[in-house]
Short mmCIF file of C-alpha atoms in Angstrom, two decimals:
data_model
loop_
_atom_site.label_atom_id
_atom_site.label_comp_id
_atom_site.label_asym_id
_atom_site.label_seq_id
_atom_site.Cartn_x
_atom_site.Cartn_y
_atom_site.Cartn_z
CA MET A 1 -29.63 -3.32 2.85
CA ASN A 2 -28.72 -6.93 3.59
CA PRO A 3 -25.56 -7.15 5.76
CA LYS A 4 -24.21 -9.98 3.57
CA ILE A 5 -24.28 -7.70 0.51
CA ILE A 6 -22.40 -5.04 2.48
CA ILE A 7 -19.80 -7.66 3.46
CA ILE A 8 -19.42 -8.91 -0.13
CA VAL A 9 -19.07 -5.41 -1.57
CA SER A 10 -16.61 -4.51 1.20
CA ILE A 11 -14.52 -7.60 0.45
CA ALA A 12 -14.50 -6.74 -3.26
CA TYR A 13 -13.32 -3.18 -2.54
CA LEU A 14 -10.75 -4.30 0.05
CA TYR A 15 -9.36 -6.83 -2.38
CA GLY A 16 -9.09 -4.12 -5.05
CA PHE A 17 -7.20 -1.86 -2.63
CA PHE A 18 -4.95 -4.79 -1.66
CA GLU A 19 -4.00 -5.38 -5.32
CA TYR A 20 -3.47 -1.65 -5.88
CA TYR A 21 -1.19 -1.50 -2.83
CA LEU A 22 0.81 -4.49 -4.10
CA SER A 23 1.11 -2.87 -7.52
CA TYR A 24 2.36 0.39 -6.01
CA ARG A 25 4.81 -1.41 -3.74
CA GLN A 26 6.09 -3.62 -6.55
CA ARG A 27 6.78 -0.60 -8.80
CA GLN A 28 8.90 0.94 -6.04
CA LYS A 29 11.08 -2.15 -5.55
CA THR A 30 11.37 -3.97 -8.87
CA LYS A 31 13.89 -3.20 -11.60
CA ILE A 32 12.29 -4.21 -14.89
CA VAL A 33 14.64 -4.74 -17.84
CA ARG A 34 12.16 -5.82 -20.53
CA VAL A 35 8.38 -5.55 -20.85
CA GLY A 36 6.25 -7.84 -23.02
CA ASP A 37 2.76 -7.09 -21.73
CA LYS A 38 1.14 -6.39 -25.15
CA GLY A 39 -1.87 -4.80 -23.46
CA SER A 40 -2.77 -7.98 -21.56
CA LEU A 41 -2.97 -6.12 -18.24
CA TRP A 42 -5.62 -3.81 -19.70
CA VAL A 43 -7.53 -6.74 -21.20
CA LEU A 44 -7.43 -8.42 -17.79
CA PHE A 45 -8.55 -5.25 -15.99
CA ILE A 46 -11.43 -4.77 -18.45
CA SER A 47 -12.52 -8.42 -18.21
CA ILE A 48 -12.50 -8.27 -14.40
CA THR A 49 -14.47 -5.00 -14.44
CA ILE A 50 -17.02 -6.51 -16.82
CA GLY A 51 -17.21 -9.60 -14.60
CA TYR A 52 -17.91 -7.47 -11.54
CA LEU A 53 -20.50 -5.33 -13.34
CA LEU A 54 -22.37 -8.30 -14.80
CA SER A 55 -22.15 -10.41 -11.65
CA PHE A 56 -23.32 -7.72 -9.24
CA SER A 57 -25.97 -6.43 -11.67
CA ILE A 58 -27.62 -9.81 -12.16
CA ALA A 59 -27.34 -10.54 -8.43
CA THR A 60 -29.58 -7.55 -7.70
CA THR A 61 -32.42 -9.26 -9.59
CA LYS A 62 -34.30 -12.49 -8.90
CA ILE A 63 -33.04 -13.98 -12.18
CA GLY A 64 -30.79 -16.93 -11.33
CA ARG A 65 -31.28 -16.49 -7.58
CA ILE A 66 -30.49 -19.52 -5.41
CA TYR A 67 -32.27 -19.41 -2.09
CA HIS A 68 -29.64 -21.17 0.03
CA TRP A 69 -28.14 -17.81 0.87
CA ASN A 70 -26.31 -18.74 4.09
CA ILE A 71 -24.62 -21.85 2.64
CA LEU A 72 -23.52 -20.07 -0.53
CA PHE A 73 -22.41 -16.96 1.34
CA ALA A 74 -20.23 -19.05 3.69
CA SER A 75 -18.90 -21.17 0.80
CA GLY A 76 -18.06 -18.06 -1.21
CA ILE A 77 -16.21 -16.47 1.72
CA LEU A 78 -14.23 -19.69 2.23
CA ILE A 79 -13.27 -19.79 -1.47
CA ILE A 80 -12.20 -16.12 -1.28
CA ILE A 81 -9.96 -16.91 1.70
CA VAL A 82 -8.39 -19.92 -0.07
CA GLY A 83 -7.82 -17.82 -3.21
CA LEU A 84 -6.26 -15.01 -1.20
CA ILE A 85 -3.92 -17.43 0.58
CA ILE A 86 -2.83 -18.93 -2.76
CA ARG A 87 -2.32 -15.45 -4.23
CA ILE A 88 -0.24 -14.18 -1.30
CA ILE A 89 1.91 -17.33 -1.11
CA SER A 90 2.51 -17.14 -4.87
CA ILE A 91 3.61 -13.51 -4.69
CA ARG A 92 5.85 -14.18 -1.69
CA THR A 93 7.42 -17.14 -3.49
CA LEU A 94 8.33 -14.97 -6.49
CA LYS A 95 9.69 -12.19 -4.24
CA GLN A 96 11.52 -9.59 -6.38
CA TYR A 97 10.49 -11.35 -9.62
CA PHE A 98 6.80 -10.56 -9.08
CA THR A 99 5.50 -7.90 -11.47
CA TYR A 100 2.05 -6.75 -12.56
CA SER A 101 3.13 -6.29 -16.16
CA VAL A 102 4.49 -9.19 -18.15
CA ALA A 103 8.14 -8.34 -17.69
CA LYS A 104 11.64 -9.59 -17.16
CA THR A 105 13.30 -8.24 -14.04
CA GLU A 106 16.94 -7.68 -13.30
CA ASN A 107 18.72 -11.05 -12.72
CA HIS A 108 15.46 -12.88 -13.51
CA GLU A 109 15.32 -16.55 -12.53
CA LEU A 110 12.74 -19.24 -13.15
CA ILE A 111 11.04 -20.10 -9.85
CA GLU A 112 10.06 -23.77 -9.50
CA LYS A 113 9.31 -24.10 -5.80
CA GLY A 114 6.11 -23.92 -3.77
CA PHE A 115 3.00 -23.88 -5.94
CA TYR A 116 5.23 -23.16 -8.96
CA LYS A 117 6.49 -26.72 -8.73
CA PHE A 118 3.07 -27.93 -9.92
CA ILE A 119 1.46 -25.05 -11.84
CA ARG A 120 2.86 -22.10 -13.75
CA HIS A 121 0.30 -19.47 -12.70
CA PRO A 122 -0.80 -20.00 -9.09
CA GLY A 123 -1.28 -16.25 -8.57
CA TYR A 124 -3.87 -16.21 -11.34
CA LEU A 125 -5.52 -19.32 -9.89
CA GLY A 126 -5.77 -17.48 -6.56
CA GLN A 127 -7.35 -14.47 -8.23
CA LEU A 128 -9.84 -16.61 -10.17
CA LEU A 129 -10.85 -18.29 -6.91
CA ILE A 130 -11.33 -14.88 -5.28
CA PHE A 131 -13.60 -13.69 -8.09
CA ILE A 132 -15.54 -16.96 -8.15
CA GLY A 133 -15.89 -16.82 -4.36
CA ILE A 134 -17.26 -13.29 -4.54
CA SER A 135 -19.83 -14.31 -7.14
CA ILE A 136 -20.81 -17.52 -5.28
CA SER A 137 -21.40 -15.48 -2.12
CA LEU A 138 -23.97 -13.47 -4.09
CA SER A 139 -26.14 -16.63 -4.21
CA ASN A 140 -26.89 -16.41 -7.93
CA TRP A 141 -25.81 -19.02 -10.45
CA LEU A 142 -25.84 -16.51 -13.32
CA SER A 143 -23.52 -14.24 -11.34
CA VAL A 144 -21.06 -17.10 -10.99
CA ILE A 145 -21.16 -17.94 -14.71
CA LEU A 146 -20.85 -14.31 -15.82
CA MET A 147 -17.96 -13.58 -13.44
CA PHE A 148 -16.15 -16.80 -14.31
CA LEU A 149 -16.46 -16.47 -18.09
CA SER A 150 -15.54 -12.80 -18.14
CA THR A 151 -12.48 -13.13 -15.93
CA LEU A 152 -11.40 -16.39 -17.56
CA VAL A 153 -11.20 -14.66 -20.95
CA GLY A 154 -8.83 -12.07 -19.47
CA TYR A 155 -6.68 -14.63 -17.66
CA LEU A 156 -6.39 -16.97 -20.65
CA ASN A 157 -5.21 -14.05 -22.78
CA ARG A 158 -2.79 -12.98 -20.05
CA ILE A 159 -1.39 -16.51 -19.68
CA ARG A 160 -0.88 -16.81 -23.45
CA VAL A 161 0.99 -13.49 -23.61
CA GLU A 162 3.05 -14.27 -20.52
CA GLU A 163 4.03 -17.76 -21.64
CA ASN A 164 5.07 -16.55 -25.11
CA PHE A 165 7.20 -13.86 -23.46
CA MET A 166 8.79 -16.30 -21.02
CA VAL A 167 9.69 -18.74 -23.81
CA GLU A 168 11.17 -15.81 -25.75
CA GLN A 169 13.20 -14.69 -22.72
CA MET A 170 14.21 -18.04 -21.20
CA GLY A 171 14.05 -20.40 -24.16
CA VAL A 172 14.36 -24.12 -23.54
CA LYS A 173 14.46 -23.68 -19.77
CA TYR A 174 10.88 -22.34 -19.77
CA SER A 175 9.73 -24.81 -22.47
CA ASP A 176 10.95 -27.67 -20.28
CA TYR A 177 9.13 -26.12 -17.31
CA GLN A 178 5.94 -26.03 -19.41
CA MET A 179 6.32 -29.74 -20.13
CA ARG A 180 6.62 -30.58 -16.40
CA THR A 181 3.77 -28.39 -15.13
CA LYS A 182 0.20 -27.37 -15.88
CA LYS A 183 -1.08 -23.80 -16.30
CA LEU A 184 -3.68 -23.44 -13.52
CA ILE A 185 -4.88 -26.76 -12.12
CA PRO A 186 -2.33 -29.40 -11.08
CA LYS A 187 -2.34 -32.49 -13.36
CA ILE A 188 -5.43 -31.19 -15.23
CA TYR A 189 -4.89 -27.86 -17.02
#
């Protein structure tokens, strides 16, 4: 088996374990007072799983294969690293307010520093970059499209649910924050 495939699969598994560890740790520390997830975490999990299955499945064929393997592999790894850095900084910025479910924590405050000064969901941006990086490193344009579309569906649903919940919980304060910031890409979207 190609060592690059082993590296990509290993990164995908390690990232999954990293998120599971964060989820476990967050449940131990965070006091949630109200949940408004509406199944969006499951939709997100399913869309990511579908993205992985489709992306890796098509990458095993010659359909959509791009033969600049080394350049795409290196580019994908770089995008994964950037996404992971954004994700970690975002979580560290939120501190005790970070949750995996859409929820209000005890003494919840609106965070508007760091990446949150410019976009409302930098953690999701980081995750999207990680998934896109994984699929780019597979050197298959169909893998990239399938991973991106599948995960994007889950994240757009999640963002919609989360933003509705935050407006419900924080009112005008969050609505004003929405007016000053973009969802995922500074000054664009």
